[in-house]
GROMACS .gro file of C-alpha atoms in nm:
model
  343
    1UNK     CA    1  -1.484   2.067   1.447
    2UNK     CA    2  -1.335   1.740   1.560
    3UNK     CA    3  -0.947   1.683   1.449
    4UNK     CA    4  -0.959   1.313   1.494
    5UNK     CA    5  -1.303   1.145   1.518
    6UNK     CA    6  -1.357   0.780   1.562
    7UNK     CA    7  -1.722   0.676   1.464
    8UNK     CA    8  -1.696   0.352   1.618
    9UNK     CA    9  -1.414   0.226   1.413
   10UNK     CA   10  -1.195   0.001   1.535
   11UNK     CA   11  -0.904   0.137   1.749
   12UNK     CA   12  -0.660  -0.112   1.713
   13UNK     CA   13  -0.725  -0.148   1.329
   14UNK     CA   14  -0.663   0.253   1.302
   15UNK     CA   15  -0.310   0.185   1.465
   16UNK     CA   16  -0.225  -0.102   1.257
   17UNK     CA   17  -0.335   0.099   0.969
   18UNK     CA   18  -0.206   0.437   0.971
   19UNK     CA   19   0.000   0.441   1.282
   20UNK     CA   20   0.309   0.220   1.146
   21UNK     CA   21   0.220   0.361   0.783
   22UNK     CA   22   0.274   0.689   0.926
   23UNK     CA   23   0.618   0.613   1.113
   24UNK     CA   24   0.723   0.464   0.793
   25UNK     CA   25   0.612   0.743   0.543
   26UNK     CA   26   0.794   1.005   0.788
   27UNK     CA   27   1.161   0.842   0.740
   28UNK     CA   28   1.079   0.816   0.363
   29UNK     CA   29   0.962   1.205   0.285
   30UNK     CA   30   1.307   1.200   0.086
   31UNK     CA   31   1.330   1.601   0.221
   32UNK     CA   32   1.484   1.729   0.549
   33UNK     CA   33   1.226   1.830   0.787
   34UNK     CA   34   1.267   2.222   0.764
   35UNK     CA   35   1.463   2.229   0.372
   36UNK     CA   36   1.181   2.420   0.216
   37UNK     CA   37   1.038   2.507   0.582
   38UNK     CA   38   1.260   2.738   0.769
   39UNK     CA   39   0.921   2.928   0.890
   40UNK     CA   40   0.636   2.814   1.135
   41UNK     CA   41   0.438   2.472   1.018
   42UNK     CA   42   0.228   2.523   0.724
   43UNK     CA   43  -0.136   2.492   0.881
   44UNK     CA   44  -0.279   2.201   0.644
   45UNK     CA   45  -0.629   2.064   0.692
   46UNK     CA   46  -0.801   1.766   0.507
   47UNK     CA   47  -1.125   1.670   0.454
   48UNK     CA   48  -1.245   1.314   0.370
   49UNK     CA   49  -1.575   1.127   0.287
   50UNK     CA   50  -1.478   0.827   0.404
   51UNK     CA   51  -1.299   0.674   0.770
   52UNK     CA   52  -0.926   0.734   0.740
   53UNK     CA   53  -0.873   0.356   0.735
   54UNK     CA   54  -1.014   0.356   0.366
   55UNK     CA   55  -0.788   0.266   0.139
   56UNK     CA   56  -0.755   0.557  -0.121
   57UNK     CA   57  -0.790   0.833   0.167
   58UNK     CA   58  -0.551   0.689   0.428
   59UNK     CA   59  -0.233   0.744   0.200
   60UNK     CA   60  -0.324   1.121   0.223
   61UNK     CA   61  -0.359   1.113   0.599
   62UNK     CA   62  -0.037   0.883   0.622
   63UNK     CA   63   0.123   1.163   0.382
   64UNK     CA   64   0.024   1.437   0.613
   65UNK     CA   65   0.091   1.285   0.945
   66UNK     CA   66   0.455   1.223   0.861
   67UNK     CA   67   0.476   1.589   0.734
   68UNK     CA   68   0.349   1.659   1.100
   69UNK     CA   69   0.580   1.461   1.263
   70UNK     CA   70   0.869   1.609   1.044
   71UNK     CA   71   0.770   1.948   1.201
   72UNK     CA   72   0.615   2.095   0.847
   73UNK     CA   73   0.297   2.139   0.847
   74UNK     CA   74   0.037   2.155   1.158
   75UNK     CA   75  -0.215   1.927   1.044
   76UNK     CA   76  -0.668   1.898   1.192
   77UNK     CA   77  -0.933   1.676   0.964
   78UNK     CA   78  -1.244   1.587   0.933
   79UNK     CA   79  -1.357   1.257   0.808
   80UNK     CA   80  -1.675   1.090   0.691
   81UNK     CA   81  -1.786   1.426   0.569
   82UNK     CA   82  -2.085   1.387   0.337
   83UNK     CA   83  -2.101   1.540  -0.017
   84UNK     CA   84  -2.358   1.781   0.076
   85UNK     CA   85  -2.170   1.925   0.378
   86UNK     CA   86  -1.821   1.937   0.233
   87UNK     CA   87  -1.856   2.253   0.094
   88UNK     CA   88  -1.924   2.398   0.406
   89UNK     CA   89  -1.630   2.243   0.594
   90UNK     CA   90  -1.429   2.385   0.305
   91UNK     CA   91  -1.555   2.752   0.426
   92UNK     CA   92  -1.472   2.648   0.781
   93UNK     CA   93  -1.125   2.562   0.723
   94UNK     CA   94  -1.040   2.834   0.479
   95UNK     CA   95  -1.230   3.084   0.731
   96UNK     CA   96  -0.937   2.950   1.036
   97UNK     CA   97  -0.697   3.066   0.806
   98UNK     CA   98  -0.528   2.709   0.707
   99UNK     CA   99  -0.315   2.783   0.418
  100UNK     CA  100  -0.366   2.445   0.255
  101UNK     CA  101  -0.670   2.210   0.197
  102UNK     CA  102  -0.638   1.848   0.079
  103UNK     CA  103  -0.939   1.617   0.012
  104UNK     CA  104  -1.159   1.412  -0.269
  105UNK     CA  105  -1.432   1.602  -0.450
  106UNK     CA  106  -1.450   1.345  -0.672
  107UNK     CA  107  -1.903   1.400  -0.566
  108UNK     CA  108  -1.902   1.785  -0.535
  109UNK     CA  109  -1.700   1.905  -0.815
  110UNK     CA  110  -1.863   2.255  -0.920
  111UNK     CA  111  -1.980   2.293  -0.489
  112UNK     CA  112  -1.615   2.242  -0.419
  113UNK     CA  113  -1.516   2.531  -0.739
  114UNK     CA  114  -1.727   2.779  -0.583
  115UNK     CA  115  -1.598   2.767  -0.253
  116UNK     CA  116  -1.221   2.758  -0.407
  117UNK     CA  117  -1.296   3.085  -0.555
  118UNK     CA  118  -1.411   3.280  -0.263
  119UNK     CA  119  -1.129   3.220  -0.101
  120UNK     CA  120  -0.842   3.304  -0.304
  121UNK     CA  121  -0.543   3.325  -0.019
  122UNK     CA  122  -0.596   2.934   0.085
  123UNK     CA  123  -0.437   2.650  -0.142
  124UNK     CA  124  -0.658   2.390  -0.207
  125UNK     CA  125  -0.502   2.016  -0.355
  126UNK     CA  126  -0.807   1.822  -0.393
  127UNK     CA  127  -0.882   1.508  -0.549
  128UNK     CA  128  -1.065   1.505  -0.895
  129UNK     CA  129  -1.177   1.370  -1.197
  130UNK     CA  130  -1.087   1.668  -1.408
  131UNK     CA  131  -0.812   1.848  -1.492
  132UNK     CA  132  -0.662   2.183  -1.375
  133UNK     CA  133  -0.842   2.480  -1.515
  134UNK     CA  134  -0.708   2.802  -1.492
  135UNK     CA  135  -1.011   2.978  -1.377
  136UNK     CA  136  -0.947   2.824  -1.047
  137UNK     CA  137  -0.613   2.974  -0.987
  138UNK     CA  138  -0.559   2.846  -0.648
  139UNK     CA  139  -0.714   2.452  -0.717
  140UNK     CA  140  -0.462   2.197  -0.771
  141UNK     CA  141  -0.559   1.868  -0.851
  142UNK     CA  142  -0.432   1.499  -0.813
  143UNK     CA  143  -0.540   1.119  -0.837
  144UNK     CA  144  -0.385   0.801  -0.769
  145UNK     CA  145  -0.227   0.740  -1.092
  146UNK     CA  146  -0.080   0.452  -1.015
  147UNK     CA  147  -0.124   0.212  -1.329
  148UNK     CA  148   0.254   0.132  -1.304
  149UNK     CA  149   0.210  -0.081  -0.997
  150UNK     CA  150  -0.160  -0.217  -1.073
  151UNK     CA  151   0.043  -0.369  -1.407
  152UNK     CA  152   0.300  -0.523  -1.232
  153UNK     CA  153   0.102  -0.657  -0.977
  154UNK     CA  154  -0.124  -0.821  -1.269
  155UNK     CA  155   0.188  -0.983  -1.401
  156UNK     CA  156   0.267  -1.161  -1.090
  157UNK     CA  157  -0.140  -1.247  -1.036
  158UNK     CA  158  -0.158  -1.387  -1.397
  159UNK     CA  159   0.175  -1.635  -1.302
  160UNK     CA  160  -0.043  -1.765  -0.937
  161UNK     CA  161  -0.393  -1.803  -1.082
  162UNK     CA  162  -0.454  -2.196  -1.163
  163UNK     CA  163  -0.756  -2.162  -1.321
  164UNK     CA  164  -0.677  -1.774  -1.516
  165UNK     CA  165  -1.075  -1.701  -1.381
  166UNK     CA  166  -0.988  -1.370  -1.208
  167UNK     CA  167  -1.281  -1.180  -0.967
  168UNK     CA  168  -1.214  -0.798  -0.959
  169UNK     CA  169  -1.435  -0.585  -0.717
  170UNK     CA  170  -1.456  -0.226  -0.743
  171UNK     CA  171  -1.634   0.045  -0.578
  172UNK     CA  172  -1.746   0.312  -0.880
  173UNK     CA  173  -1.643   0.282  -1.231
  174UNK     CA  174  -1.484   0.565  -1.217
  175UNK     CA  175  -1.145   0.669  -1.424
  176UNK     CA  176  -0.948   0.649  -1.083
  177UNK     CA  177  -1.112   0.322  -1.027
  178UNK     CA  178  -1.119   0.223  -1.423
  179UNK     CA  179  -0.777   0.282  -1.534
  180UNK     CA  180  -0.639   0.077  -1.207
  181UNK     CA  181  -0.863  -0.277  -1.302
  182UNK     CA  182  -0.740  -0.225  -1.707
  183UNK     CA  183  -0.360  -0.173  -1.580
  184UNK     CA  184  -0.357  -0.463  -1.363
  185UNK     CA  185  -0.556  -0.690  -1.672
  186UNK     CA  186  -0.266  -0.585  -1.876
  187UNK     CA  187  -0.058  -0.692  -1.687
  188UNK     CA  188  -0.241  -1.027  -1.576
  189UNK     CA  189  -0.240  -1.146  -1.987
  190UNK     CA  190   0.170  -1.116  -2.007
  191UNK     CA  191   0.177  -1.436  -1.802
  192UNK     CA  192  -0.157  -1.590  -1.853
  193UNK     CA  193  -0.305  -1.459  -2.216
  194UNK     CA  194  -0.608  -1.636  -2.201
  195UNK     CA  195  -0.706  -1.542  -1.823
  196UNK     CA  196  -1.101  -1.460  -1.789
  197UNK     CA  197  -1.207  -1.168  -1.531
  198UNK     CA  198  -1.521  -1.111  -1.340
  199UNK     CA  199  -1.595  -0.702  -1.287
  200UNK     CA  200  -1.811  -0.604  -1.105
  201UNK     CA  201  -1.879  -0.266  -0.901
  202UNK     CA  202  -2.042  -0.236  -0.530
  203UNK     CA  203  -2.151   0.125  -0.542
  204UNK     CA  204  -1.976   0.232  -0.262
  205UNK     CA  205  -1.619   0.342  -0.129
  206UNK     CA  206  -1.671   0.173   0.204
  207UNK     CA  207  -1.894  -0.097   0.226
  208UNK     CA  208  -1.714  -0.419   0.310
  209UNK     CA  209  -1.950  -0.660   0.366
  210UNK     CA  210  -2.109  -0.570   0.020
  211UNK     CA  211  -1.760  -0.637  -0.136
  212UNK     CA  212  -1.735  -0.948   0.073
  213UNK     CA  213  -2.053  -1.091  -0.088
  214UNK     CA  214  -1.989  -0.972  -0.442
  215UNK     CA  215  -1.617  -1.136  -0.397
  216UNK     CA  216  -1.824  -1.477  -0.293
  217UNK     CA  217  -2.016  -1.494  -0.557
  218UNK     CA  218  -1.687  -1.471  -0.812
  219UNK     CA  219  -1.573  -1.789  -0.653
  220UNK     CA  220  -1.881  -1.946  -0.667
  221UNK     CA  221  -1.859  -1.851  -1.035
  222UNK     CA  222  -1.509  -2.006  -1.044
  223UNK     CA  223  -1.211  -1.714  -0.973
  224UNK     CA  224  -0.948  -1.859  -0.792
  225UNK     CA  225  -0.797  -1.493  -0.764
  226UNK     CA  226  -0.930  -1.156  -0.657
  227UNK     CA  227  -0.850  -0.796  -0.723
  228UNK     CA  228  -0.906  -0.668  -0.418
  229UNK     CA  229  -0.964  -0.248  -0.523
  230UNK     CA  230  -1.213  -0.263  -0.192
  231UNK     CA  231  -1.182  -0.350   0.160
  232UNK     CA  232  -1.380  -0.692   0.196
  233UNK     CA  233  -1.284  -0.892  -0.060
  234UNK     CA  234  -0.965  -1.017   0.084
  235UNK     CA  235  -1.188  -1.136   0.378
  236UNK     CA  236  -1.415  -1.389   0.102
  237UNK     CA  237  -1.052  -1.493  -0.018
  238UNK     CA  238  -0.918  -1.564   0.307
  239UNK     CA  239  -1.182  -1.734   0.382
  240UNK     CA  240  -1.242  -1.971   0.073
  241UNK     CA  241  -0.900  -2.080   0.061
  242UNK     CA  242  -0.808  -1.853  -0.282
  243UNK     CA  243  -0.608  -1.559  -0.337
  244UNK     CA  244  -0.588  -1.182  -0.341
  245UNK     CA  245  -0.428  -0.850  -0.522
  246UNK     CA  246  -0.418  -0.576  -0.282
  247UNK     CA  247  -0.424  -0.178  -0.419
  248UNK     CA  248  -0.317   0.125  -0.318
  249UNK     CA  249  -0.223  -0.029   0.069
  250UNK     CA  250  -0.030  -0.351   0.198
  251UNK     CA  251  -0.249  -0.576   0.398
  252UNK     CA  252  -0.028  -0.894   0.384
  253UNK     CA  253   0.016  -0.860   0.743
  254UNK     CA  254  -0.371  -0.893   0.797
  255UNK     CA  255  -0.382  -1.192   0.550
  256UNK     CA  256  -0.043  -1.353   0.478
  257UNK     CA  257  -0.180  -1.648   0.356
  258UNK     CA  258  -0.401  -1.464   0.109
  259UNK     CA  259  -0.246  -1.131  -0.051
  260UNK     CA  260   0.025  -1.214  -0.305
  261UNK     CA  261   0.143  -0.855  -0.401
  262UNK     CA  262   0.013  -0.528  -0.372
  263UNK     CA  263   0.021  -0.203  -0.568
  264UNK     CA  264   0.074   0.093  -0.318
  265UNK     CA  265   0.007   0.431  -0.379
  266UNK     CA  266   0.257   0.691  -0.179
  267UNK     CA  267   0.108   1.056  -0.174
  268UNK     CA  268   0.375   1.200   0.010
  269UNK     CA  269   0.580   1.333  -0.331
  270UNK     CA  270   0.247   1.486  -0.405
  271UNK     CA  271   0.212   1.697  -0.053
  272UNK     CA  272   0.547   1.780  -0.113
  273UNK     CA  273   0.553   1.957  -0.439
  274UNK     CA  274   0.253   2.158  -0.275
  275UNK     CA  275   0.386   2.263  -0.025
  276UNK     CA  276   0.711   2.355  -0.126
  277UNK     CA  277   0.481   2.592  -0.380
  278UNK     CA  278   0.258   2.705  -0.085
  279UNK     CA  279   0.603   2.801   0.130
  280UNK     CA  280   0.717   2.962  -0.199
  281UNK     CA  281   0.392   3.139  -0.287
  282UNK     CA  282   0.395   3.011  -0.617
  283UNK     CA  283   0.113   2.770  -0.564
  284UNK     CA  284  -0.151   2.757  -0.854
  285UNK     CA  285  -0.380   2.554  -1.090
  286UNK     CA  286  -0.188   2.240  -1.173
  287UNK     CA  287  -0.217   1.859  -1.202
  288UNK     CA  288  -0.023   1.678  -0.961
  289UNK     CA  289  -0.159   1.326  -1.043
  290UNK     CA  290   0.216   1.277  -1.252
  291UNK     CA  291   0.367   1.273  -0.890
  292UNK     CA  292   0.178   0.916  -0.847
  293UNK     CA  293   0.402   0.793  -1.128
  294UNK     CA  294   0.622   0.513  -1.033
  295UNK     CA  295   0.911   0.732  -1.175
  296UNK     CA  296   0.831   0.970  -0.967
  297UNK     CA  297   0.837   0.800  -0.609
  298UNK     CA  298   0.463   0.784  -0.615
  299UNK     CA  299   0.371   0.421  -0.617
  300UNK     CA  300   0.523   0.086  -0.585
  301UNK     CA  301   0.532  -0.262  -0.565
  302UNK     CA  302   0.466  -0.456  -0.249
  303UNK     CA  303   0.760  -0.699  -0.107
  304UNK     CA  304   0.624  -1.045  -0.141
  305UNK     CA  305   0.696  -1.091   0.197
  306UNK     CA  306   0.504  -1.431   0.305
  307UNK     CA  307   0.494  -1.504  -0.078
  308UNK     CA  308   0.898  -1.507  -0.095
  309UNK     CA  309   0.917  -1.788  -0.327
  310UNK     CA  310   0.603  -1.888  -0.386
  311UNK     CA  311   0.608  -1.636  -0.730
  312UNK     CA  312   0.731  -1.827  -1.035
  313UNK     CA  313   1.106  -1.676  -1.114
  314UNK     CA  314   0.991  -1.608  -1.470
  315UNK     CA  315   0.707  -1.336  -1.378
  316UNK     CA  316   0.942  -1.236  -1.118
  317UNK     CA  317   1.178  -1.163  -1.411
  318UNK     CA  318   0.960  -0.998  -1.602
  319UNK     CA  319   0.855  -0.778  -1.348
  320UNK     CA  320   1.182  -0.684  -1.276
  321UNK     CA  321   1.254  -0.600  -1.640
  322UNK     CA  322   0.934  -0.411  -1.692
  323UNK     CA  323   1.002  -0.178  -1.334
  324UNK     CA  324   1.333  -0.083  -1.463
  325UNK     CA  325   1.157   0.007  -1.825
  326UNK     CA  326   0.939   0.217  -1.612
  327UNK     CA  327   1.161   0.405  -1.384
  328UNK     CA  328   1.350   0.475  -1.710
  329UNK     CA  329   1.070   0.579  -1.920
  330UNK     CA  330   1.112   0.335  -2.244
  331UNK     CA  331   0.785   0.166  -2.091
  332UNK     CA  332   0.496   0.330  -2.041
  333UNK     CA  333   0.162   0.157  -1.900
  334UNK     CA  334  -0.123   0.232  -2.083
  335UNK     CA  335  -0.404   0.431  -1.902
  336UNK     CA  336  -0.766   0.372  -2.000
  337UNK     CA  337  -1.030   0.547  -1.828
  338UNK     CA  338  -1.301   0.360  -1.991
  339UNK     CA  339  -1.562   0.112  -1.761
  340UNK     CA  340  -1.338  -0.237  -1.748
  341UNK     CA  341  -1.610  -0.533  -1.835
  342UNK     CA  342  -1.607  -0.886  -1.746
  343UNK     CA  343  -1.443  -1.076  -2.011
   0.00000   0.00000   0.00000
């Protein structure tokens, strides 16, 4: 099984990616390589459906390639695994003896159960929809829950849209996708209450040109701003001259002219806690999607970077105010799982 296939993705995009992410996620695992590891590397595998460049999936990579380089963990994956084989890569893995397995199974949930429990000795940190359930002693679960930055990110898009017609393109409605787009509208009507928002959803994870055209057709339809949940629709933004949210990674440096803010999801607290359990041996059924809280390292606002300035002081205020709230917990951002609609 190959540890690091291409598929004819770019090269240099991979590197820009993952390879600086990487460098930067190793100086910030906030442990000392070899503080809960004083044994060999945990043997760690992942499994994705999608490249490693996708969004949502490249955090965990980025997560587990800095554990690598920090000497904790020996780290092989496969990517662009379909739903109907991931079940057996699961076996493969589990049969090589890797003590942990991290992935999505977000379109194989009971496949994915049934392989958990034949194999009781491996740790398995997947992401789901569901919660923990003890019957699966050795599945832990997570998800980007990172409504805390989506929120602030909305307050700084509602203060830069001139027209308060906002496009938002995601790829399932999904809770991981839902709760995101209703987080960042939130936050979008504290500085412009009366803002309108095209939804819309392209039925895929990695289909840029698809969210390209569905992000054309918003500013056709008048959005002079664009949530931008999928790869592709900060091209149609750069493009027409409007602008863009980013999620879950910073792409400023790709368009700096276009992407305002972003709200970035860090998994690495996440791989932590499991596998300081795994090296412990206490490792069991539990949700780790609280680790994505902003109170808990696990997501962030971008810098403005290019947009230094450019961000009205008062929603820059406000932001500031609300992140503090956050980090303290005397704010909490609401999370709503249900389908966002255009409003």
């Amino acid at each position: 099984m190959a540890a690091s296939k291409t598929h004819g993705i770019d090269i240099a995009r991979r590197r820009l990616l993952l390879g600086a992410g990487g460098a930067a996620a190793a100086a910030g695992l906030g442990l000392a390589p070899g503080r809960l590891f004083a044994q060999e590397p945990i043997s760690v595998a992942g499994i994705y459906t999608v490249p490693v460049e996708q969004q949502w999936v490249s955090r965990i990579h980025v997560a587990a390639e800095a554990a690598k380089a920090a000497g904790q963990v020996s780290y092989v994956f496969s990517e662009n695994t379909s739903n109907t084989d991931y079940p057996r890569v699961m076996r493969e893995y589990a049969e090589r003896g890797v003590k942990l397995i991290i992935g999505e199974i977000f379109g194989v949930e009971q496949e994915a159960r049934e392989v958990v429990l034949d194999y009781p000795e491996t740790a398995f940190l997947l992401g789901s929809s569901f919660l923990d359930d003890p019957a699966y002693p050795n599945l832990a679960v997570f998800d980007n829950y990172i409504q805390d930055a989506s929120y602030l990110s909305g307050i700084i898009a509602g203060a830069m849209t001139q027209t308060g017609n906002i496009g938002m393109v995601g790829g399932f409605p999904i809770p991981e996708v839902n709760r995101l787009m209703h987080a960042f509208m939130a936050g979008v009507r504290e500085t412009r209450a009366d803002a309108r928002f095209q939804v819309s959803f392209i039925g895929s994870w990695f289909d840029p040109p698809k969210a390209k055209e569905t992000a054309f057709a918003m500013i056709e339809a008048g959005a002079d701003l664009l949530y931008a949940e999928r790869f592709g629709v900060s091209d149609a933004a750069k493009e027409r001259g409007v602008l863009a949210i980013g999620n879950v990674i910073d792409t400023q440096a790709d368009y700096p002219e276009t992407v305002v803010a972003s709200a970035l999801w860090h998994f690495e607290p996440t791989l932590q806690a499991a596998l300081a359990r795994v090296a412990e041996g206490t490792f069991e059924a539990a949700n780790y999607g609280l680790y994505s809280f902003m109170k808990e390292g696990g997501c962030s606002l971008a810098p403005l970077g290019s947009f230094e300035g450019k961000v009205p002081q008062a929603a820059l205020d406000l932001v500031a105010e609300r992140e503090a709230a956050i980090r303290a917990g005397s704010f909490e951002v609401a999370i709503d799982d249900s389908e966002p609609r255009s409003a």
